[in-house]
């Protein structure tokens, strides 16, 4: 419990901090999301190294993705991804019906515009994790109804 | 385990982030420690509210301090404070012989100069926690031998 709260409070404060820097003119507003995403990326790189140190080698991309949906997501967000879809051409959509970092916000439409702030770090976590498993990707997130969210992963093909 | 790693990685990245802002000239170097301390303060305010919601009322200042040394410290840093000293005139020194946020650094003298970065957030956590328990204070930290640290709390007397 304690560590969960600790992470959530720190995460919230980091968001406030980054957006405050933008307000003070120390940074453009548009860079806030990418800054948060980058923080997530670095944390994700570290976490995945630790989480996979005893797992066997992954068979393929889908196997990696299943690991992200189950083990990785559960470790970080206390529940599995509810639904994983793919077009088998490098696009994956991970659906979380009750995303931990959004449950603290009201589920009305009122705060929907603030959702991206709370998703940027998570997108980075996924991208960083995948990156250290050798999968380069672009990760975005979308919220239509709080606190559900879709994480969309587009694999960058290495030629 | 996961949440602990998550917090530690995020904490490290936040430190990097804040110091990088300073390097880029977006902020003076001297403000980094106070920024980190402020982040800790806000997180501490949140945490203490959650941790104390079922505890009985504190008898006095020393009782508050014992709570910080035992329950609060254990929740956040996974161990109790090893030694609590006081001059009974508003100064308390909390000694942690193996401070969690320093154990990741080498215990040699080489990185001693970097210790303050890793202590600022913790000082804020203590000040924020105390503040929401009605105790205004100044909190500083000192490291002589890694990974031990002394947290020094000076109570501000309300006249």
mmCIF file of N, CA and C in Angstrom, chain A residues 1-7 9-11 13-14 17-18 21 24 26-27 31 35 39 42-43 46-47 50-51 75-76 78 100 121 125, chain B residues 1-7 9-11 13-14 17-18 21 24 26-27 31 35 39 42-43 46-47 50-51 75-76 78 100 121 125:
data_model
loop_
_atom_site.group_PDB
_atom_site.id
_atom_site.type_symbol
_atom_site.label_atom_id
_atom_site.label_comp_id
_atom_site.label_asym_id
_atom_site.label_seq_id
_atom_site.Cartn_x
_atom_site.Cartn_y
_atom_site.Cartn_z
ATOM 1 N N UNK A 1 0.833 -1.208 0.000
ATOM 2 C CA UNK A 1 0.000 0.000 0.000
ATOM 3 C C UNK A 1 0.872 1.265 0.000
ATOM 4 N N UNK A 2 1.836 1.261 0.927
ATOM 5 C CA UNK A 2 2.623 2.477 1.132
ATOM 6 C C UNK A 2 3.373 2.866 -0.139
ATOM 7 N N UNK A 3 4.011 1.860 -0.737
ATOM 8 C CA UNK A 3 4.802 2.157 -1.920
ATOM 9 C C UNK A 3 3.934 2.592 -3.078
ATOM 10 N N UNK A 4 2.738 2.001 -3.135
ATOM 11 C CA UNK A 4 1.823 2.369 -4.198
ATOM 12 C C UNK A 4 1.448 3.844 -4.054
ATOM 13 N N UNK A 5 1.102 4.219 -2.835
ATOM 14 C CA UNK A 5 0.743 5.610 -2.575
ATOM 15 C C UNK A 5 1.938 6.516 -2.867
ATOM 16 N N UNK A 6 3.100 6.067 -2.440
ATOM 17 C CA UNK A 6 4.321 6.847 -2.638
ATOM 18 C C UNK A 6 4.536 7.123 -4.122
ATOM 19 N N UNK A 7 4.408 6.074 -4.929
ATOM 20 C CA UNK A 7 4.574 6.254 -6.368
ATOM 21 C C UNK A 7 3.515 7.187 -6.928
ATOM 22 N N UNK A 9 1.663 9.519 -5.477
ATOM 23 C CA UNK A 9 1.837 10.915 -5.065
ATOM 24 C C UNK A 9 3.013 11.549 -5.814
ATOM 25 N N UNK A 10 4.106 10.789 -5.907
ATOM 26 C CA UNK A 10 5.278 11.337 -6.592
ATOM 27 C C UNK A 10 4.955 11.581 -8.066
ATOM 28 N N UNK A 11 4.270 10.633 -8.670
ATOM 29 C CA UNK A 11 3.870 10.782 -10.073
ATOM 30 C C UNK A 11 3.032 12.055 -10.266
ATOM 31 N N UNK A 13 2.979 14.712 -8.394
ATOM 32 C CA UNK A 13 3.786 15.906 -8.164
ATOM 33 C C UNK A 13 4.706 16.199 -9.343
ATOM 34 N N UNK A 14 5.210 15.124 -9.956
ATOM 35 C CA UNK A 14 6.087 15.315 -11.111
ATOM 36 C C UNK A 14 5.305 15.972 -12.246
ATOM 37 N N UNK A 17 4.889 19.507 -11.409
ATOM 38 C CA UNK A 17 6.178 20.177 -11.516
ATOM 39 C C UNK A 17 6.514 20.504 -12.958
ATOM 40 N N UNK A 18 6.329 19.519 -13.830
ATOM 41 C CA UNK A 18 6.661 19.714 -15.239
ATOM 42 C C UNK A 18 5.752 20.780 -15.857
ATOM 43 N N UNK A 21 6.713 24.268 -14.714
ATOM 44 C CA UNK A 21 7.872 24.802 -15.442
ATOM 45 C C UNK A 21 7.413 25.453 -16.729
ATOM 46 N N UNK A 24 5.774 28.824 -16.063
ATOM 47 C CA UNK A 24 6.762 29.851 -15.739
ATOM 48 C C UNK A 24 7.587 30.269 -16.932
ATOM 49 N N UNK A 26 9.668 28.456 -18.460
ATOM 50 C CA UNK A 26 10.976 27.788 -18.541
ATOM 51 C C UNK A 26 10.976 26.756 -19.667
ATOM 52 N N UNK A 27 9.795 26.437 -20.158
ATOM 53 C CA UNK A 27 9.681 25.392 -21.162
ATOM 54 C C UNK A 27 8.374 25.605 -21.910
ATOM 55 N N UNK A 31 6.070 20.668 -24.776
ATOM 56 C CA UNK A 31 7.137 19.731 -24.427
ATOM 57 C C UNK A 31 6.846 18.951 -23.148
ATOM 58 N N UNK A 35 8.320 15.379 -22.147
ATOM 59 C CA UNK A 35 9.213 15.252 -20.986
ATOM 60 C C UNK A 35 8.757 14.111 -20.079
ATOM 61 N N UNK A 39 10.614 10.586 -19.089
ATOM 62 C CA UNK A 39 10.835 10.084 -17.727
ATOM 63 C C UNK A 39 10.361 8.631 -17.634
ATOM 64 N N UNK A 42 12.742 6.113 -19.404
ATOM 65 C CA UNK A 42 13.933 5.757 -18.636
ATOM 66 C C UNK A 42 13.588 4.811 -17.486
ATOM 67 N N UNK A 43 12.462 5.094 -16.813
ATOM 68 C CA UNK A 43 12.048 4.217 -15.719
ATOM 69 C C UNK A 43 11.700 2.833 -16.270
ATOM 70 N N UNK A 46 14.721 0.709 -16.895
ATOM 71 C CA UNK A 46 15.251 0.136 -15.660
ATOM 72 C C UNK A 46 14.403 -1.022 -15.160
ATOM 73 N N UNK A 47 13.084 -0.804 -15.150
ATOM 74 C CA UNK A 47 12.184 -1.826 -14.602
ATOM 75 C C UNK A 47 12.271 -3.128 -15.369
ATOM 76 N N UNK A 50 15.050 -5.377 -14.596
ATOM 77 C CA UNK A 50 14.905 -6.063 -13.325
ATOM 78 C C UNK A 50 13.874 -7.188 -13.413
ATOM 79 N N UNK A 51 12.754 -6.908 -14.098
ATOM 80 C CA UNK A 51 11.661 -7.890 -14.145
ATOM 81 C C UNK A 51 12.008 -9.124 -14.987
ATOM 82 N N UNK A 75 2.852 -5.799 -12.398
ATOM 83 C CA UNK A 75 3.856 -5.311 -11.450
ATOM 84 C C UNK A 75 3.701 -3.818 -11.205
ATOM 85 N N UNK A 76 3.442 -3.101 -12.281
ATOM 86 C CA UNK A 76 3.406 -1.652 -12.149
ATOM 87 C C UNK A 76 2.023 -1.141 -11.765
ATOM 88 N N UNK A 78 -0.828 -3.108 -10.943
ATOM 89 C CA UNK A 78 -1.632 -3.964 -10.053
ATOM 90 C C UNK A 78 -2.773 -4.711 -10.720
ATOM 91 N N UNK A 100 -5.029 2.453 -13.410
ATOM 92 C CA UNK A 100 -4.718 2.864 -12.039
ATOM 93 C C UNK A 100 -4.432 4.367 -11.897
ATOM 94 N N UNK A 121 3.436 9.364 -18.875
ATOM 95 C CA UNK A 121 4.442 8.571 -18.171
ATOM 96 C C UNK A 121 4.255 7.077 -18.469
ATOM 97 N N UNK A 125 6.693 4.292 -20.087
ATOM 98 C CA UNK A 125 7.025 3.031 -19.407
ATOM 99 C C UNK A 125 6.965 1.861 -20.380
ATOM 100 N N UNK B 1 8.105 -5.537 -4.212
ATOM 101 C CA UNK B 1 9.363 -5.313 -4.937
ATOM 102 C C UNK B 1 9.167 -4.320 -6.080
ATOM 103 N N UNK B 2 8.133 -4.606 -6.876
ATOM 104 C CA UNK B 2 7.930 -3.822 -8.093
ATOM 105 C C UNK B 2 7.742 -2.342 -7.783
ATOM 106 N N UNK B 3 6.873 -2.100 -6.791
ATOM 107 C CA UNK B 3 6.579 -0.718 -6.474
ATOM 108 C C UNK B 3 7.792 -0.012 -5.906
ATOM 109 N N UNK B 4 8.582 -0.762 -5.149
ATOM 110 C CA UNK B 4 9.779 -0.181 -4.579
ATOM 111 C C UNK B 4 10.728 0.243 -5.704
ATOM 112 N N UNK B 5 10.915 -0.667 -6.661
ATOM 113 C CA UNK B 5 11.776 -0.353 -7.802
ATOM 114 C C UNK B 5 11.206 0.826 -8.581
ATOM 115 N N UNK B 6 9.903 0.811 -8.758
ATOM 116 C CA UNK B 6 9.231 1.872 -9.503
ATOM 117 C C UNK B 6 9.504 3.230 -8.859
ATOM 118 N N UNK B 7 9.332 3.274 -7.538
ATOM 119 C CA UNK B 7 9.593 4.520 -6.837
ATOM 120 C C UNK B 7 11.059 4.931 -6.965
ATOM 121 N N UNK B 9 13.368 4.125 -9.216
ATOM 122 C CA UNK B 9 13.731 4.560 -10.563
ATOM 123 C C UNK B 9 13.155 5.951 -10.863
ATOM 124 N N UNK B 10 11.889 6.126 -10.467
ATOM 125 C CA UNK B 10 11.267 7.431 -10.726
ATOM 126 C C UNK B 10 12.001 8.529 -9.953
ATOM 127 N N UNK B 11 12.321 8.227 -8.707
ATOM 128 C CA UNK B 11 13.047 9.189 -7.873
ATOM 129 C C UNK B 11 14.374 9.578 -8.529
ATOM 130 N N UNK B 13 15.155 9.398 -11.695
ATOM 131 C CA UNK B 13 14.923 10.156 -12.922
ATOM 132 C C UNK B 13 14.516 11.594 -12.629
ATOM 133 N N UNK B 14 13.748 11.761 -11.555
ATOM 134 C CA UNK B 14 13.332 13.113 -11.185
ATOM 135 C C UNK B 14 14.561 13.944 -10.821
ATOM 136 N N UNK B 17 16.280 14.819 -13.933
ATOM 137 C CA UNK B 17 15.470 15.789 -14.673
ATOM 138 C C UNK B 17 15.664 17.197 -14.114
ATOM 139 N N UNK B 18 15.589 17.297 -12.797
ATOM 140 C CA UNK B 18 15.700 18.609 -12.164
ATOM 141 C C UNK B 18 17.104 19.186 -12.398
ATOM 142 N N UNK B 21 17.549 20.403 -15.973
ATOM 143 C CA UNK B 21 16.943 21.711 -16.196
ATOM 144 C C UNK B 21 17.927 22.803 -15.812
ATOM 145 N N UNK B 24 20.677 23.183 -18.390
ATOM 146 C CA UNK B 24 20.211 23.867 -19.593
ATOM 147 C C UNK B 24 19.942 25.344 -19.366
ATOM 148 N N UNK B 26 17.693 26.568 -17.542
ATOM 149 C CA UNK B 26 16.286 26.890 -17.275
ATOM 150 C C UNK B 26 16.088 27.240 -15.803
ATOM 151 N N UNK B 27 17.083 26.910 -15.023
ATOM 152 C CA UNK B 27 16.945 27.123 -13.595
ATOM 153 C C UNK B 27 18.331 27.240 -12.991
ATOM 154 N N UNK B 31 18.823 26.068 -6.965
ATOM 155 C CA UNK B 31 17.403 25.822 -6.703
ATOM 156 C C UNK B 31 17.019 24.348 -6.805
ATOM 157 N N UNK B 35 13.909 22.524 -5.043
ATOM 158 C CA UNK B 35 12.820 21.971 -5.868
ATOM 159 C C UNK B 35 12.512 20.533 -5.438
ATOM 160 N N UNK B 39 9.112 18.933 -3.764
ATOM 161 C CA UNK B 39 8.397 17.751 -4.263
ATOM 162 C C UNK B 39 8.152 16.780 -3.112
ATOM 163 N N UNK B 42 5.390 17.959 -0.651
ATOM 164 C CA UNK B 42 4.017 17.728 -1.123
ATOM 165 C C UNK B 42 3.647 16.246 -1.019
ATOM 166 N N UNK B 43 4.585 15.390 -1.377
ATOM 167 C CA UNK B 43 4.325 13.947 -1.289
ATOM 168 C C UNK B 43 4.138 13.546 0.176
ATOM 169 N N UNK B 46 0.720 14.325 1.488
ATOM 170 C CA UNK B 46 -0.269 13.340 1.055
ATOM 171 C C UNK B 46 -0.154 12.040 1.820
ATOM 172 N N UNK B 47 1.083 11.572 1.957
ATOM 173 C CA UNK B 47 1.300 10.275 2.600
ATOM 174 C C UNK B 47 0.835 10.271 4.048
ATOM 175 N N UNK B 50 -2.755 9.827 4.629
ATOM 176 C CA UNK B 50 -3.208 8.465 4.418
ATOM 177 C C UNK B 50 -2.786 7.544 5.558
ATOM 178 N N UNK B 51 -1.552 7.715 6.023
ATOM 179 C CA UNK B 51 -1.030 6.806 7.048
ATOM 180 C C UNK B 51 -1.669 7.015 8.415
ATOM 181 N N UNK B 75 7.170 2.588 6.396
ATOM 182 C CA UNK B 75 6.306 2.549 5.213
ATOM 183 C C UNK B 75 7.052 2.999 3.973
ATOM 184 N N UNK B 76 7.828 4.048 4.122
ATOM 185 C CA UNK B 76 8.466 4.623 2.955
ATOM 186 C C UNK B 76 9.806 3.966 2.654
ATOM 187 N N UNK B 78 11.204 1.160 4.303
ATOM 188 C CA UNK B 78 11.346 -0.277 4.584
ATOM 189 C C UNK B 78 12.157 -0.625 5.822
ATOM 190 N N UNK B 100 17.885 3.827 2.519
ATOM 191 C CA UNK B 100 17.481 3.137 1.296
ATOM 192 C C UNK B 100 17.862 3.869 0.006
ATOM 193 N N UNK B 121 14.779 15.025 -1.353
ATOM 194 C CA UNK B 121 13.395 14.548 -1.394
ATOM 195 C C UNK B 121 12.979 13.985 -0.030
ATOM 196 N N UNK B 125 9.997 14.956 2.519
ATOM 197 C CA UNK B 125 8.997 13.984 2.999
ATOM 198 C C UNK B 125 8.759 14.150 4.499
#
